[in-house]
Amino acid sequence: MSRVAEEVLGAEGVSFSYGPAPALSNVSLSVAKGECLAILGANGSGKSTLLKLLDGLIFPSAGCVFFEGRPITEEALKGEFLVRLRSGLGFLFPEPDVQLFCPTVFDELAFGPLQLGLGAEEAAKRAGDLLRMLGIEALRDRPPYSLSGGEKKKVAIASVLAINPGVLLLDEPTNGLDPRSQVWLYELLLSLRGHGKTVIIATHDLSLAGDLSERVLVLDESHAVAADGPAGEILKDKGLLLKANIIHEHEHRHGDVVHRHSHGPFSTHDEHD
Amino acid sequence: MAEVILPEWLKGREEAPASLRAGSAGFIERSLVNFASTMKRLYVDGDYSSKKGALQAIEPRAKLAGFFFIIIAASLAHSAVFLGGVLVLAFALSFVSRIGPGPLAKRTFPAFVFTSVIVIPVIFGAVTPGREVLDVFGASVTGEGLRSAGFFLVRVAAMVSTAMLLSLTTREADFFRGLGRFVPSFFATALFLTFRYAFVLIKTAEDSALAMKARTIAGARAVESRTWFAGRAALLLKKAYGVAEEVGMAMVSRGFDGKLKGAAARALRGRDYIWLGFASFVLFLSFGA
């Protein structure tokens, strides 16, 4: 199967189910090098499953996933292709407690580089650089489980960056972050994008999707692609977002005036009854 | 979006029935909360491993091997005097490690109490025949039984205090790193992950107990508590399975291919060899004790 020349990740007619429950249905997409794609969808729409499929952590029951034009299958994931894929893709899990399994923060940051055979000296250098970059040097010898939620998230992000992947797969990256940390994450991702990284974000955070991504893919509640297009167009399509259960409307009163408005990018009080 | 219609009873605030009396937490909830807090106190609280003490300065591999020799010695010895000596040694080492006897005794005590309970039958003539020294409600307590129970308690105290001293003076990371040099790294990693995620599950169990407490006014009946506990146990099992699967994925996504690669350990120094020599000497002494 021939793929687009600059495509770094792609999926063709991918379906996946957890037992009898479908998680993804006939999903196709193509992500070009350096692109930033936001995957939007309600809870249970299949965003996390799609990211895991793209990272070769699970395999589709139908269809195929591609990395740099090569199919990601259990048989293909070995040798040089496995190393290329693991060093090329960085996956951020939504729950930092899952991602942080090493005894100390330093070990956590050195884990990826060591597994990819970069050597102890290079692993230590990368860990040190990331600790400095994120301003978490004081946490170097702390066990990750003893950190606060925001600190855990920072360490989890650093543990992914330590591999220096070309593609970042971020599953709910703003989950559990306070507003200041969300701004910090946004600026970090902006800077990474500026240096040519491909970023794929599964999120509910419409402002993050709007500010960072040039393209948005919407998964609906039937686990299929409801839309895939420029962020500016998709995020303005109120009907689509309402149908996919990404935004909702609510009603409240100011004296005798009843306001009916939606949350998210349409949260203005100009939709009076 | 459709308007939400509240049921009538939800629109007002009603007082609890006068007949309802506040109850206390049940045995199971109390046990769970106490177990969680004991685990945290024993294994997480108190950062003695980062103090600049004599044992903290020893390389983890050497420290682990030395403590292993001493624990083996305590398990082989047949002399109460020797075992008493190991106990005294452990407390003496707690001083030079800037821990002091208090924290060490606090961590040894639960095992001592538990062992005391399980050796009770040993003191009776029915289990250990011998010269009767006391009569307790018709059951004879023998001198031989008391000696056996006392000897067993000293052995447990010596071994547990030595093991606790190792855990207090060694950072968790260094302990598992050191262990990984002696056993296949896969086993050390599996052991570490078990230890690490036990706390995640304990936290879940603790939160479940608090959630139940938040919705319980009158105390729960024993049967309700048992049902609740069985439900929570099932949830924890399911959660443990889910966490294990996700952690596996998180490791694979960062390059883990079944063989754990770590940084090289530092070379042993003079003090490490002295410690190993001393521990070996204790082991040697145990053969004649």
Coordinates of C-alpha atoms in Angstrom, one line a residue:
Chain A
M1 CA 0.0 0.0 0.0
S2 CA 1.6 3.4 -0.9
R3 CA 1.4 6.2 1.5
V4 CA 1.8 9.9 1.2
A5 CA 5.5 10.8 1.0
E6 CA 5.7 13.1 4.1
E7 CA 3.3 11.0 6.2
V8 CA 4.9 10.0 9.5
L9 CA 1.9 8.2 11.0
G10 CA -1.3 6.9 9.3
A11 CA -4.3 4.6 9.7
E12 CA -6.3 2.9 7.0
G13 CA -9.8 1.5 7.9
V14 CA -8.8 0.7 11.5
S15 CA -11.2 -0.9 13.9
F16 CA -10.7 -2.2 17.4
S17 CA -12.8 -3.6 20.1
Y18 CA -12.4 -4.5 23.8
G19 CA -14.3 -7.8 23.8
P20 CA -17.8 -7.2 22.4
A21 CA -17.6 -3.5 22.9
P22 CA -16.3 -1.6 19.8
A23 CA -13.7 1.1 20.6
L24 CA -12.9 2.3 17.1
S25 CA -14.8 1.8 13.8
N26 CA -13.2 2.1 10.4
V27 CA -10.9 5.0 11.2
S28 CA -8.5 6.4 8.6
L29 CA -6.1 9.3 9.0
S30 CA -2.8 10.5 7.9
V31 CA -0.4 12.7 9.9
A32 CA 2.4 14.6 8.1
K33 CA 5.8 15.3 9.6
G34 CA 5.7 18.5 11.7
E35 CA 1.9 18.6 11.8
C36 CA -0.1 19.2 15.0
L37 CA -3.3 17.2 15.1
A38 CA -5.9 17.3 17.9
I39 CA -8.2 14.3 18.3
L40 CA -11.4 15.4 19.9
G41 CA -14.2 13.2 21.2
A42 CA -16.4 12.5 24.2
N43 CA -15.4 10.0 26.9
G44 CA -15.3 6.5 25.5
S45 CA -15.2 7.7 21.9
G46 CA -11.9 5.9 21.3
K47 CA -9.3 8.7 21.5
S48 CA -6.9 6.8 23.8
T49 CA -7.3 3.6 21.9
L50 CA -6.4 5.4 18.6
L51 CA -3.3 6.8 20.2
K52 CA -2.3 3.3 21.5
L53 CA -2.8 1.9 18.0
L54 CA -0.7 4.6 16.5
D55 CA 2.1 3.8 19.0
G56 CA 2.0 0.1 18.3
L57 CA 1.0 -0.8 21.8
I58 CA -2.1 -2.6 20.6
F59 CA -3.0 -3.9 17.2
P60 CA -6.2 -3.3 15.1
S61 CA -8.7 -6.0 14.6
A62 CA -9.2 -4.7 11.1
G63 CA -7.3 -2.2 8.9
C64 CA -3.7 -1.2 9.3
V65 CA -1.6 1.5 11.1
F66 CA 1.5 2.9 9.4
F67 CA 4.7 4.5 10.7
E68 CA 6.9 6.2 8.1
G69 CA 5.0 4.2 5.4
R70 CA 5.6 0.8 7.0
P71 CA 2.7 -1.2 8.5
I72 CA 2.9 -1.6 12.3
T73 CA 2.1 -5.2 13.0
E74 CA 3.2 -7.6 15.7
E75 CA 5.3 -9.4 13.2
A76 CA 6.9 -6.3 11.8
L77 CA 7.7 -4.8 15.3
K78 CA 11.2 -6.2 15.8
G79 CA 14.8 -5.4 15.1
E80 CA 15.7 -2.1 13.4
F81 CA 12.0 -1.1 12.8
L82 CA 11.1 -1.6 16.5
V83 CA 14.0 0.6 17.6
R84 CA 13.1 3.2 14.9
L85 CA 9.5 3.2 16.1
R86 CA 10.2 3.3 19.8
S87 CA 12.8 6.1 19.4
G88 CA 10.6 8.0 17.0
L89 CA 7.3 8.0 19.0
G90 CA 6.8 9.3 22.5
F91 CA 3.6 8.4 24.3
L92 CA 2.3 10.4 27.3
F93 CA -0.3 8.5 29.3
P94 CA -3.2 10.4 30.9
E95 CA -2.4 9.0 34.3
P96 CA 1.1 9.8 35.4
D97 CA 1.1 7.0 38.1
V98 CA 1.0 4.5 35.2
Q99 CA 3.8 6.1 33.4
L100 CA 6.2 6.6 36.3
F101 CA 7.4 3.2 37.4
C102 CA 11.1 3.8 38.3
P103 CA 12.5 4.3 41.8
T104 CA 13.6 7.9 41.3
V105 CA 12.8 10.9 39.0
F106 CA 16.4 10.6 37.6
D107 CA 16.0 6.9 36.9
E108 CA 12.6 7.7 35.2
L109 CA 14.2 10.2 32.8
A110 CA 17.2 7.9 32.1
F111 CA 15.0 4.8 31.5
G112 CA 14.0 5.5 27.9
P113 CA 17.5 6.4 26.6
L114 CA 19.0 3.4 28.4
Q115 CA 16.5 1.0 26.9
L116 CA 17.2 2.4 23.5
G117 CA 20.9 1.7 24.0
L118 CA 22.1 5.3 24.2
G119 CA 24.6 4.5 27.1
A120 CA 24.7 5.6 30.7
E121 CA 26.6 8.9 30.0
E122 CA 24.2 10.1 27.4
A123 CA 21.2 9.0 29.5
A124 CA 22.5 10.9 32.5
K125 CA 23.2 14.0 30.3
R126 CA 19.6 14.0 28.9
A127 CA 18.1 13.5 32.3
G128 CA 20.2 16.4 33.7
D129 CA 19.3 18.7 30.8
L130 CA 15.5 17.9 31.2
L131 CA 15.6 18.4 34.9
R132 CA 17.1 21.8 34.3
M133 CA 14.8 22.7 31.4
L134 CA 11.7 21.9 33.5
G135 CA 13.1 23.4 36.7
I136 CA 12.6 20.2 38.6
E137 CA 16.3 19.6 39.7
A138 CA 15.2 19.4 43.3
L139 CA 13.1 16.3 42.5
R140 CA 16.1 14.4 41.0
D141 CA 16.3 11.7 43.8
R142 CA 12.6 11.7 44.9
P143 CA 10.5 8.6 44.2
P144 CA 7.9 9.7 41.6
Y145 CA 4.9 8.4 43.7
S146 CA 5.7 11.0 46.4
L147 CA 5.3 14.0 44.0
S148 CA 2.3 16.2 43.6
G149 CA 0.0 15.7 40.6
G150 CA 1.5 18.6 38.6
E151 CA 5.1 17.5 39.4
K152 CA 4.2 13.9 38.3
K153 CA 2.9 15.2 35.0
K154 CA 6.1 17.3 34.4
V155 CA 8.2 14.2 35.1
A156 CA 6.0 12.1 32.9
I157 CA 6.4 14.6 30.0
A158 CA 10.2 14.7 30.6
S159 CA 10.4 10.9 30.6
V160 CA 8.9 11.0 27.1
L161 CA 11.1 13.9 25.9
A162 CA 14.2 12.0 27.1
I163 CA 13.8 9.7 24.1
N164 CA 13.8 12.8 21.8
P165 CA 11.0 11.4 19.7
G166 CA 10.0 13.1 16.4
V167 CA 6.3 12.4 17.2
L168 CA 4.6 13.1 20.5
L169 CA 1.4 11.2 21.2
L170 CA -0.2 13.0 24.1
D171 CA -3.3 11.5 25.8
E172 CA -5.1 14.2 27.8
P173 CA -1.9 16.2 28.5
T174 CA -3.7 18.9 30.5
N175 CA -5.5 16.4 32.7
G176 CA -4.9 17.3 36.4
L177 CA -2.9 20.4 35.6
D178 CA -3.6 23.7 37.3
P179 CA -4.0 26.8 35.1
R180 CA -0.4 27.9 35.4
S181 CA 0.9 24.4 34.5
Q182 CA -1.5 24.3 31.6
V183 CA 0.1 27.5 30.2
W184 CA 3.6 26.0 30.8
L185 CA 2.6 22.9 28.9
Y186 CA 1.1 25.0 26.1
E187 CA 4.4 27.0 25.8
L188 CA 6.5 23.8 25.9
L189 CA 4.4 22.2 23.1
L190 CA 4.6 25.4 21.1
S191 CA 8.4 25.4 21.4
L192 CA 8.6 21.7 20.4
R193 CA 6.4 22.4 17.4
G194 CA 8.7 25.2 16.5
H195 CA 11.5 22.7 16.3
G196 CA 9.7 20.4 13.8
K197 CA 8.1 17.9 16.2
T198 CA 4.9 16.2 15.2
V199 CA 2.3 16.5 17.9
I200 CA -0.9 14.4 18.2
I201 CA -3.1 15.3 21.1
A202 CA -6.1 13.4 22.4
T203 CA -8.0 15.9 24.5
H204 CA -11.3 17.4 25.7
D205 CA -9.5 20.8 26.0
L206 CA -10.9 22.8 23.1
S207 CA -8.8 25.8 23.9
L208 CA -5.6 23.7 23.7
A209 CA -6.8 22.2 20.4
G210 CA -7.6 25.6 19.0
D211 CA -4.5 27.3 20.1
L212 CA -2.0 24.6 19.2
S213 CA -3.4 22.5 16.3
E214 CA -3.9 23.4 12.7
R215 CA -6.0 20.3 12.2
V216 CA -8.7 18.6 14.3
L217 CA -10.1 15.1 14.0
V218 CA -13.4 14.5 15.7
L219 CA -14.5 11.0 16.9
D220 CA -18.2 10.6 17.4
E221 CA -20.0 8.4 19.9
S222 CA -20.2 5.6 17.3
H223 CA -16.3 5.5 17.5
A224 CA -16.0 6.6 13.9
V225 CA -14.4 9.8 12.4
A226 CA -17.1 12.5 12.3
A227 CA -14.9 15.1 10.8
D228 CA -11.3 15.7 9.9
G229 CA -10.2 19.1 8.8
P230 CA -8.7 22.5 9.6
A231 CA -9.0 23.5 13.3
G232 CA -10.5 26.8 12.4
E233 CA -13.4 25.2 10.5
I234 CA -14.1 22.3 12.8
L235 CA -14.0 24.3 16.0
K236 CA -16.6 26.8 14.5
D237 CA -19.0 23.9 13.6
K238 CA -21.2 24.1 16.6
G239 CA -23.6 21.5 15.3
L240 CA -20.8 19.0 14.8
L241 CA -19.4 19.5 18.2
L242 CA -22.8 19.3 19.9
K243 CA -23.5 16.1 18.0
A244 CA -20.2 14.5 19.0
N245 CA -20.9 15.5 22.6
I246 CA -17.8 17.6 22.9
I247 CA -19.7 20.8 23.8
H248 CA -23.1 21.1 25.4
E249 CA -25.6 23.9 25.9
H250 CA -27.1 25.0 29.1
E251 CA -29.6 27.6 30.2
H252 CA -29.6 30.1 33.0
R253 CA -31.3 33.3 34.1
H254 CA -30.2 36.9 34.7
G255 CA -33.4 38.4 36.2
D256 CA -36.1 37.9 33.6
V257 CA -33.7 37.2 30.8
V258 CA -33.0 33.5 30.0
H259 CA -29.6 32.8 28.5
R260 CA -29.1 29.6 26.5
H261 CA -25.5 29.0 25.5
S262 CA -22.9 26.4 25.0
H263 CA -19.6 25.7 26.7
G264 CA -16.3 25.7 25.0
P265 CA -15.5 28.0 22.0
F266 CA -19.1 29.1 21.9
S267 CA -19.4 30.2 25.5
T268 CA -20.8 33.6 24.7
H269 CA -24.0 35.1 26.1
D270 CA -25.4 36.1 22.7
E271 CA -27.8 33.3 22.3
H272 CA -30.8 34.8 24.2
D273 CA -34.2 33.2 24.1
Chain B
M1 CA -30.1 20.0 25.9
A2 CA -33.3 18.7 27.7
E3 CA -34.2 20.5 30.9
V4 CA -33.3 18.5 34.0
I5 CA -36.4 17.9 36.2
L6 CA -35.5 17.4 39.8
P7 CA -37.6 14.9 41.9
E8 CA -39.6 16.7 44.6
W9 CA -37.6 15.3 47.5
L10 CA -34.4 16.9 46.0
K11 CA -35.8 20.4 45.9
G12 CA -35.7 21.0 49.6
R13 CA -33.5 20.2 52.6
E14 CA -34.8 17.6 55.0
E15 CA -33.5 16.8 58.5
A16 CA -32.3 13.3 59.2
P17 CA -34.8 11.1 61.1
A18 CA -34.5 11.7 64.9
S19 CA -34.2 8.0 65.4
L20 CA -31.0 7.9 63.4
R21 CA -28.0 7.7 65.7
A22 CA -24.4 8.3 64.4
G23 CA -22.4 5.1 64.5
S24 CA -18.7 4.5 64.4
A25 CA -16.7 3.0 61.6
G26 CA -16.8 -0.8 61.4
F27 CA -13.9 -3.2 62.1
I28 CA -13.1 -3.7 58.5
E29 CA -13.0 0.0 57.6
R30 CA -10.9 0.8 60.7
S31 CA -8.5 -2.1 59.9
L32 CA -8.1 -1.0 56.3
V33 CA -7.3 2.6 57.3
N34 CA -4.9 1.5 60.0
F35 CA -3.2 -0.9 57.7
A36 CA -2.7 1.8 55.1
S37 CA -1.3 4.3 57.6
T38 CA 1.0 1.6 59.1
M39 CA 2.4 0.7 55.7
K40 CA 3.0 4.4 54.9
R41 CA 4.6 5.0 58.2
L42 CA 6.9 1.9 58.0
Y43 CA 8.0 2.3 54.4
V44 CA 7.5 5.8 53.2
D45 CA 7.8 8.2 56.1
G46 CA 11.1 9.4 57.5
D47 CA 14.0 9.9 55.2
Y48 CA 16.8 8.1 57.1
S49 CA 18.4 6.8 54.0
S50 CA 19.7 10.2 52.9
K51 CA 21.4 10.9 56.2
K52 CA 25.2 10.9 56.3
G53 CA 25.6 7.8 58.4
A54 CA 28.1 4.9 58.3
L55 CA 25.7 2.4 56.6
Q56 CA 24.3 4.9 54.2
A57 CA 27.8 5.4 52.8
I58 CA 28.2 1.7 51.8
E59 CA 27.6 0.8 48.2
P60 CA 24.2 -0.9 47.8
R61 CA 25.5 -4.2 46.5
A62 CA 28.0 -4.5 49.3
K63 CA 25.4 -3.4 51.9
L64 CA 22.8 -5.9 50.6
A65 CA 25.3 -8.8 50.6
G66 CA 26.5 -7.9 54.1
F67 CA 23.0 -7.7 55.5
F68 CA 22.2 -11.0 53.8
F69 CA 25.1 -12.6 55.5
I70 CA 24.0 -11.3 58.9
I71 CA 20.4 -12.4 58.4
I72 CA 21.6 -15.9 57.3
A73 CA 23.8 -16.0 60.5
A74 CA 20.8 -15.1 62.6
S75 CA 18.7 -17.9 61.0
L76 CA 21.5 -20.5 61.5
A77 CA 22.6 -19.7 65.0
H78 CA 21.5 -22.0 67.9
S79 CA 22.7 -19.7 70.6
A80 CA 20.4 -17.1 72.3
V81 CA 23.6 -15.2 73.3
F82 CA 24.7 -15.0 69.6
L83 CA 21.2 -13.8 68.6
G84 CA 21.1 -11.3 71.4
G85 CA 24.5 -10.1 70.1
V86 CA 23.0 -9.6 66.6
L87 CA 20.1 -7.7 68.1
V88 CA 22.5 -5.4 70.0
L89 CA 24.6 -5.0 66.9
A90 CA 21.6 -3.9 64.9
F91 CA 20.8 -1.2 67.5
A92 CA 24.4 -0.2 67.7
L93 CA 24.5 0.2 64.0
S94 CA 21.4 2.3 64.2
F95 CA 23.4 4.9 66.2
V96 CA 26.3 5.1 63.8
S97 CA 23.7 5.4 61.0
R98 CA 22.1 8.4 62.7
I99 CA 18.8 6.7 63.1
G100 CA 18.8 5.9 66.7
P101 CA 17.0 3.0 68.5
G102 CA 13.5 4.5 68.5
P103 CA 12.7 4.4 64.8
L104 CA 14.3 0.9 64.6
A105 CA 12.4 -0.4 67.6
K106 CA 9.1 1.1 66.2
R107 CA 9.5 -0.8 63.0
T108 CA 10.6 -4.1 64.7
F109 CA 7.9 -4.0 67.3
P110 CA 4.8 -5.0 65.1
A111 CA 6.6 -8.2 63.9
F112 CA 7.6 -8.9 67.5
V113 CA 4.0 -8.6 68.7
F114 CA 2.7 -10.7 65.9
T115 CA 5.3 -13.5 66.6
S116 CA 4.5 -13.3 70.3
V117 CA 0.9 -14.1 69.5
I118 CA 1.7 -17.0 67.2
V119 CA 4.2 -18.7 69.6
I120 CA 1.7 -18.7 72.5
P121 CA 0.8 -22.4 71.9
V122 CA 4.5 -23.3 72.2
I123 CA 4.6 -22.5 75.9
F124 CA 2.0 -25.1 76.8
G125 CA 2.9 -28.6 77.8
A126 CA 0.6 -30.1 75.2
V127 CA 2.9 -28.7 72.5
T128 CA 6.2 -28.6 74.3
P129 CA 6.4 -31.2 77.1
G130 CA 8.6 -30.5 80.0
R131 CA 8.8 -29.2 83.6
E132 CA 5.6 -27.3 84.6
V133 CA 6.3 -23.8 85.9
L134 CA 2.8 -22.3 85.8
D135 CA -0.8 -23.4 85.6
V136 CA -3.1 -21.3 83.4
F137 CA -6.7 -22.3 83.7
G138 CA -5.7 -26.0 83.9
A139 CA -3.2 -25.8 81.1
S140 CA 0.4 -26.3 82.1
V141 CA 3.1 -23.9 81.0
T142 CA 6.5 -25.6 80.7
G143 CA 10.0 -24.2 81.2
E144 CA 11.1 -25.8 78.0
G145 CA 8.1 -24.2 76.2
L146 CA 9.0 -20.7 77.6
R147 CA 12.6 -21.2 76.5
S148 CA 11.6 -22.3 73.0
A149 CA 9.2 -19.3 72.6
G150 CA 11.8 -16.9 74.0
F151 CA 14.5 -18.2 71.7
F152 CA 12.2 -17.9 68.7
L153 CA 11.2 -14.4 69.7
V154 CA 14.9 -13.3 70.0
R155 CA 15.7 -14.9 66.6
V156 CA 12.7 -13.0 65.0
A157 CA 13.7 -9.7 66.7
A158 CA 17.3 -10.1 65.6
M159 CA 16.4 -10.9 62.0
V160 CA 13.6 -8.3 61.7
S161 CA 15.7 -5.5 63.2
T162 CA 18.6 -6.3 60.8
A163 CA 16.2 -6.3 57.8
M164 CA 14.6 -3.0 59.0
L165 CA 18.0 -1.4 59.4
L166 CA 18.8 -2.3 55.8
S167 CA 15.5 -0.8 54.6
L168 CA 16.0 2.3 56.7
T169 CA 19.5 3.0 55.6
T170 CA 19.0 2.2 51.9
R171 CA 17.1 4.3 49.4
E172 CA 14.4 2.3 47.7
A173 CA 16.1 2.9 44.3
D174 CA 19.5 1.7 45.6
F175 CA 17.9 -1.4 47.2
F176 CA 16.3 -2.6 44.0
R177 CA 19.4 -1.6 42.0
G178 CA 21.6 -3.6 44.3
L179 CA 19.2 -6.5 44.2
G180 CA 19.3 -6.4 40.4
R181 CA 23.1 -7.2 40.6
F182 CA 22.4 -10.5 42.4
V183 CA 19.2 -11.8 40.9
P184 CA 18.1 -11.5 37.3
S185 CA 17.1 -7.9 36.7
F186 CA 13.7 -9.0 35.6
F187 CA 12.9 -10.3 39.1
A188 CA 14.2 -7.2 40.8
T189 CA 12.1 -5.1 38.5
A190 CA 9.0 -7.2 39.1
L191 CA 9.6 -7.0 42.8
F192 CA 10.0 -3.2 42.6
L193 CA 6.8 -2.8 40.6
T194 CA 4.9 -5.0 43.1
F195 CA 6.2 -2.8 45.9
R196 CA 5.6 0.4 44.0
Y197 CA 2.0 -0.4 42.9
A198 CA 1.0 -1.9 46.2
F199 CA 0.9 1.7 47.4
V200 CA -1.3 2.8 44.5
L201 CA -3.7 0.0 45.5
I202 CA -3.5 0.8 49.2
K203 CA -4.3 4.4 48.4
T204 CA -7.4 3.2 46.4
A205 CA -8.5 1.0 49.3
E206 CA -8.0 3.8 51.7
D207 CA -10.0 6.2 49.5
S208 CA -12.8 3.6 49.2
A209 CA -12.9 3.4 53.0
L210 CA -13.1 7.2 53.2
A211 CA -15.8 7.3 50.5
M212 CA -17.9 4.9 52.5
K213 CA -17.3 6.9 55.7
A214 CA -18.5 10.0 53.9
R215 CA -21.8 8.4 53.1
T216 CA -22.3 6.5 56.4
I217 CA -24.1 8.1 59.3
A218 CA -25.4 5.1 61.3
G219 CA -22.6 2.5 61.5
A220 CA -22.7 -0.2 58.9
R221 CA -23.8 -3.6 60.0
A222 CA -21.1 -6.3 59.9
V223 CA -22.7 -8.1 56.9
E224 CA -22.9 -4.7 55.0
S225 CA -19.2 -4.2 55.8
R226 CA -18.3 -7.6 54.5
T227 CA -20.3 -7.1 51.3
W228 CA -18.6 -3.7 50.8
F229 CA -15.2 -5.2 51.4
A230 CA -15.8 -8.0 48.9
G231 CA -16.9 -5.5 46.3
R232 CA -13.8 -3.3 47.0
A233 CA -11.5 -6.3 46.8
A234 CA -13.0 -7.1 43.4
L235 CA -12.5 -3.5 42.3
L236 CA -8.9 -3.6 43.5
L237 CA -8.2 -6.8 41.6
K238 CA -9.6 -5.3 38.4
K239 CA -7.7 -2.1 39.0
A240 CA -4.5 -4.0 39.6
Y241 CA -5.0 -5.9 36.4
G242 CA -5.6 -2.6 34.5
V243 CA -2.7 -0.9 36.0
A244 CA -0.4 -3.8 35.3
E245 CA -1.4 -3.7 31.6
E246 CA -1.0 0.0 31.3
V247 CA 2.4 0.0 33.1
G248 CA 3.5 -2.7 30.7
M249 CA 2.5 -0.5 27.8
A250 CA 4.2 2.5 29.3
M251 CA 7.4 0.5 29.6
V252 CA 7.2 -0.8 26.0
S253 CA 6.5 2.6 24.6
R254 CA 9.8 3.8 26.1
G255 CA 11.8 1.1 24.5
F256 CA 11.6 -1.8 27.0
D257 CA 11.9 -5.1 25.1
G258 CA 11.9 -7.6 28.0
K259 CA 15.5 -7.0 28.9
L260 CA 16.0 -4.2 31.4
K261 CA 19.1 -2.1 30.7
G262 CA 20.5 0.0 33.6
A263 CA 23.5 2.2 34.3
A264 CA 26.7 0.5 35.5
A265 CA 27.3 0.4 39.3
R266 CA 30.2 2.3 40.9
A267 CA 33.3 0.2 41.9
L268 CA 33.5 -1.0 45.5
R269 CA 35.7 1.0 47.9
G270 CA 37.6 0.3 51.1
R271 CA 34.7 0.8 53.5
D272 CA 32.6 -1.6 51.3
Y273 CA 35.2 -4.3 51.7
I274 CA 35.5 -3.7 55.5
W275 CA 31.7 -4.1 55.8
L276 CA 31.7 -7.3 53.7
G277 CA 34.6 -8.7 55.8
F278 CA 32.8 -7.9 59.0
A279 CA 29.5 -9.4 57.9
S280 CA 31.3 -12.5 56.7
F281 CA 32.9 -12.8 60.1
V282 CA 29.5 -12.7 61.8
L283 CA 28.3 -15.4 59.4
F284 CA 31.4 -17.4 60.3
L285 CA 30.8 -17.1 64.0
S286 CA 27.2 -18.4 63.6
F287 CA 28.5 -21.8 62.5
G288 CA 29.8 -22.4 66.0
A289 CA 27.0 -20.6 67.9

